[in-house]
Amino acid sequence: MGFFSFMSDAGKKLLGKGNDAEAIKNEIESSFTELPVQGLVVEVDGDTVALGGVASDIATKEKAILIAGNVEGISQVNADQLVTLQQISEENVREEETFEPVFYTIKKGDTLWAIATDFYKDGSKYPLIVEANLEVIKDADKIYPGQAIRIPELVV
């Protein structure tokens, strides 16, 4: 997984109010009901956030990346040091290394229905997108241009 790009002029206003790394770390940790990443380390260098620690699974890792990237002023997230429990197990490392998450940046005029239609050929599947992004989509009717979301794989 490496670097992920985001729109720096969109997102939650957390920077410039004190310790930026601590603010982003608190945002990630407070967005989950359980501790999302063991040993979470957040470093901010200009418009780049570096994340480290052990996430319970791939979805949690992706959500942590999205939460950090959906902060106004952040244009890149480096997740090289953010691993999953599955990655630690040697037999699953090769499989996960080939996995690439699908992130989508919302554009003006987008709706979740239209995004689901584009990705799944069925707009009524938009709740799958909402469910996969509960940490960044608090209300399905309130998405905004520049917001990055993950598009979960459609399991048939």
mmCIF file of C-alpha atoms in Angstrom:
data_model
loop_
_atom_site.group_PDB
_atom_site.id
_atom_site.type_symbol
_atom_site.label_atom_id
_atom_site.label_comp_id
_atom_site.label_asym_id
_atom_site.label_seq_id
_atom_site.Cartn_x
_atom_site.Cartn_y
_atom_site.Cartn_z
ATOM 1 C CA MET A 1 0.000 0.000 0.000
ATOM 2 C CA GLY A 2 2.266 3.113 0.123
ATOM 3 C CA PHE A 3 1.151 6.650 -0.539
ATOM 4 C CA PHE A 4 -2.441 7.731 -1.089
ATOM 5 C CA SER A 5 -3.443 11.121 -2.502
ATOM 6 C CA PHE A 6 -6.259 13.316 -1.248
ATOM 7 C CA MET A 7 -7.598 16.802 -1.934
ATOM 8 C CA SER A 8 -5.960 19.085 0.617
ATOM 9 C CA ASP A 9 -8.622 21.795 0.343
ATOM 10 C CA ALA A 10 -11.468 19.539 1.528
ATOM 11 C CA GLY A 11 -12.180 17.705 4.744
ATOM 12 C CA LYS A 12 -12.483 18.116 8.466
ATOM 13 C CA LYS A 13 -10.699 21.131 9.962
ATOM 14 C CA LEU A 14 -8.302 19.652 12.526
ATOM 15 C CA LEU A 15 -4.927 21.198 11.717
ATOM 16 C CA GLY A 16 -3.400 24.303 13.236
ATOM 17 C CA LYS A 17 -5.126 24.010 16.607
ATOM 18 C CA GLY A 18 -2.196 22.533 18.516
ATOM 19 C CA ASN A 19 -0.591 19.129 18.017
ATOM 20 C CA ASP A 20 -1.676 18.133 14.493
ATOM 21 C CA ALA A 21 -0.504 14.514 14.809
ATOM 22 C CA GLU A 22 -2.386 14.081 18.076
ATOM 23 C CA ALA A 23 -5.537 15.638 16.556
ATOM 24 C CA ILE A 24 -5.497 13.175 13.646
ATOM 25 C CA LYS A 25 -4.721 10.256 15.956
ATOM 26 C CA ASN A 26 -7.668 11.202 18.191
ATOM 27 C CA GLU A 27 -9.938 11.500 15.133
ATOM 28 C CA ILE A 28 -8.986 7.985 13.973
ATOM 29 C CA GLU A 29 -9.381 6.456 17.430
ATOM 30 C CA SER A 30 -12.695 8.198 18.173
ATOM 31 C CA SER A 31 -14.196 7.090 14.840
ATOM 32 C CA PHE A 32 -14.210 3.426 15.847
ATOM 33 C CA THR A 33 -16.121 1.703 18.652
ATOM 34 C CA GLU A 34 -13.129 -0.501 19.416
ATOM 35 C CA LEU A 35 -9.422 0.350 19.287
ATOM 36 C CA PRO A 36 -8.878 0.377 15.505
ATOM 37 C CA VAL A 37 -5.101 0.188 15.356
ATOM 38 C CA GLN A 38 -2.838 -1.211 18.039
ATOM 39 C CA GLY A 39 0.139 1.046 18.692
ATOM 40 C CA LEU A 40 -1.188 3.739 16.349
ATOM 41 C CA VAL A 41 1.512 6.238 15.454
ATOM 42 C CA VAL A 42 0.689 9.396 13.499
ATOM 43 C CA GLU A 43 3.275 11.809 12.148
ATOM 44 C CA VAL A 44 2.461 14.984 10.238
ATOM 45 C CA ASP A 45 5.012 16.591 7.927
ATOM 46 C CA GLY A 46 3.490 19.506 6.060
ATOM 47 C CA ASP A 47 0.580 18.120 4.041
ATOM 48 C CA THR A 48 1.610 14.476 4.505
ATOM 49 C CA VAL A 49 0.504 12.096 7.259
ATOM 50 C CA ALA A 50 2.421 8.917 8.014
ATOM 51 C CA LEU A 51 0.528 6.153 9.812
ATOM 52 C CA GLY A 52 2.004 3.216 11.685
ATOM 53 C CA GLY A 53 0.672 0.398 13.824
ATOM 54 C CA VAL A 54 -1.245 -2.864 13.492
ATOM 55 C CA ALA A 55 -4.824 -2.755 12.195
ATOM 56 C CA SER A 56 -7.150 -5.664 12.904
ATOM 57 C CA ASP A 57 -7.987 -6.125 9.204
ATOM 58 C CA ILE A 58 -7.748 -4.554 5.740
ATOM 59 C CA ALA A 59 -11.020 -2.624 6.097
ATOM 60 C CA THR A 60 -9.792 -1.018 9.332
ATOM 61 C CA LYS A 61 -6.501 -0.100 7.654
ATOM 62 C CA GLU A 62 -8.345 1.521 4.741
ATOM 63 C CA LYS A 63 -10.661 3.421 7.080
ATOM 64 C CA ALA A 64 -7.727 4.800 9.084
ATOM 65 C CA ILE A 65 -6.145 5.985 5.812
ATOM 66 C CA LEU A 66 -9.403 7.655 4.758
ATOM 67 C CA ILE A 67 -9.933 9.377 8.096
ATOM 68 C CA ALA A 68 -6.404 10.818 7.987
ATOM 69 C CA GLY A 69 -6.761 11.821 4.329
ATOM 70 C CA ASN A 70 -10.127 13.473 4.846
ATOM 71 C CA VAL A 71 -8.533 16.207 6.960
ATOM 72 C CA GLU A 72 -8.332 19.650 5.376
ATOM 73 C CA GLY A 73 -4.694 20.444 4.624
ATOM 74 C CA ILE A 74 -3.642 16.832 4.080
ATOM 75 C CA SER A 75 -2.854 15.778 0.502
ATOM 76 C CA GLN A 76 -1.026 12.478 1.100
ATOM 77 C CA VAL A 77 -1.155 9.580 3.533
ATOM 78 C CA ASN A 78 1.807 7.230 3.804
ATOM 79 C CA ALA A 79 0.634 3.843 5.082
ATOM 80 C CA ASP A 80 3.888 1.923 4.627
ATOM 81 C CA GLN A 81 4.181 1.323 8.378
ATOM 82 C CA LEU A 82 0.490 0.479 8.876
ATOM 83 C CA VAL A 83 0.107 -3.290 8.717
ATOM 84 C CA THR A 84 -2.707 -5.721 9.436
ATOM 85 C CA LEU A 85 -2.807 -8.803 11.621
ATOM 86 C CA GLN A 86 -3.152 -10.818 8.415
ATOM 87 C CA GLN A 87 0.031 -9.242 7.034
ATOM 88 C CA ILE A 88 1.950 -10.337 10.103
ATOM 89 C CA SER A 89 1.023 -13.951 9.376
ATOM 90 C CA GLU A 90 3.529 -15.067 6.724
ATOM 91 C CA GLU A 91 1.107 -17.257 4.803
ATOM 92 C CA ASN A 92 -1.161 -14.292 4.014
ATOM 93 C CA VAL A 93 1.488 -11.678 3.176
ATOM 94 C CA ARG A 94 1.739 -12.457 -0.538
ATOM 95 C CA GLU A 95 -2.042 -12.381 -0.994
ATOM 96 C CA GLU A 96 -2.458 -9.023 0.752
ATOM 97 C CA GLU A 97 0.460 -7.387 -1.060
ATOM 98 C CA THR A 98 -1.461 -7.714 -4.326
ATOM 99 C CA PHE A 99 -4.612 -6.181 -2.844
ATOM 100 C CA GLU A 100 -5.231 -2.585 -3.894
ATOM 101 C CA PRO A 101 -8.086 -0.720 -2.238
ATOM 102 C CA VAL A 102 -10.469 1.277 -4.396
ATOM 103 C CA PHE A 103 -10.775 4.850 -3.176
ATOM 104 C CA TYR A 104 -13.035 7.388 -4.868
ATOM 105 C CA THR A 105 -12.978 11.166 -4.489
ATOM 106 C CA ILE A 106 -16.456 12.669 -4.566
ATOM 107 C CA LYS A 107 -17.042 15.308 -7.246
ATOM 108 C CA LYS A 108 -19.596 18.110 -7.387
ATOM 109 C CA GLY A 109 -22.976 16.651 -8.336
ATOM 110 C CA ASP A 110 -22.123 13.099 -7.232
ATOM 111 C CA THR A 111 -24.666 11.036 -5.333
ATOM 112 C CA LEU A 112 -24.093 7.732 -3.612
ATOM 113 C CA TRP A 113 -26.701 6.212 -5.933
ATOM 114 C CA ALA A 114 -24.734 7.356 -9.000
ATOM 115 C CA ILE A 115 -21.440 6.149 -7.533
ATOM 116 C CA ALA A 116 -22.974 2.723 -6.825
ATOM 117 C CA THR A 117 -24.329 2.654 -10.375
ATOM 118 C CA ASP A 118 -20.842 3.411 -11.760
ATOM 119 C CA PHE A 119 -19.073 0.782 -9.685
ATOM 120 C CA TYR A 120 -21.728 -1.913 -9.270
ATOM 121 C CA LYS A 121 -24.094 -1.204 -12.197
ATOM 122 C CA ASP A 122 -26.854 -0.947 -9.573
ATOM 123 C CA GLY A 123 -27.612 2.277 -7.704
ATOM 124 C CA SER A 124 -29.618 0.464 -5.061
ATOM 125 C CA LYS A 125 -26.328 -0.988 -3.755
ATOM 126 C CA TYR A 126 -25.298 2.427 -2.351
ATOM 127 C CA PRO A 127 -25.868 1.231 1.266
ATOM 128 C CA LEU A 128 -22.803 -1.026 0.805
ATOM 129 C CA ILE A 129 -20.727 2.096 0.216
ATOM 130 C CA VAL A 130 -22.248 3.861 3.225
ATOM 131 C CA GLU A 131 -21.644 0.821 5.463
ATOM 132 C CA ALA A 132 -17.994 0.626 4.364
ATOM 133 C CA ASN A 133 -17.504 4.324 5.154
ATOM 134 C CA LEU A 134 -19.370 4.901 8.408
ATOM 135 C CA GLU A 135 -16.309 6.594 9.847
ATOM 136 C CA VAL A 136 -16.318 9.265 7.116
ATOM 137 C CA ILE A 137 -19.970 9.293 5.965
ATOM 138 C CA LYS A 138 -22.043 10.195 9.000
ATOM 139 C CA ASP A 139 -25.166 10.895 6.911
ATOM 140 C CA ALA A 140 -25.758 9.386 3.445
ATOM 141 C CA ASP A 141 -27.365 12.660 2.353
ATOM 142 C CA LYS A 142 -24.319 14.722 3.354
ATOM 143 C CA ILE A 143 -21.335 13.916 1.172
ATOM 144 C CA TYR A 144 -19.160 16.704 -0.211
ATOM 145 C CA PRO A 145 -16.811 17.301 -3.141
ATOM 146 C CA GLY A 146 -13.257 16.326 -2.268
ATOM 147 C CA GLN A 147 -14.299 13.735 0.307
ATOM 148 C CA ALA A 148 -12.554 10.427 -0.272
ATOM 149 C CA ILE A 149 -14.407 7.171 0.323
ATOM 150 C CA ARG A 150 -13.590 3.511 -0.152
ATOM 151 C CA ILE A 151 -15.536 1.377 -2.574
ATOM 152 C CA PRO A 152 -15.879 -2.101 -1.107
ATOM 153 C CA GLU A 153 -15.620 -5.132 -3.327
ATOM 154 C CA LEU A 154 -19.026 -6.428 -4.334
ATOM 155 C CA VAL A 155 -19.347 -9.955 -3.008
ATOM 156 C CA VAL A 156 -21.840 -11.980 -5.002
#
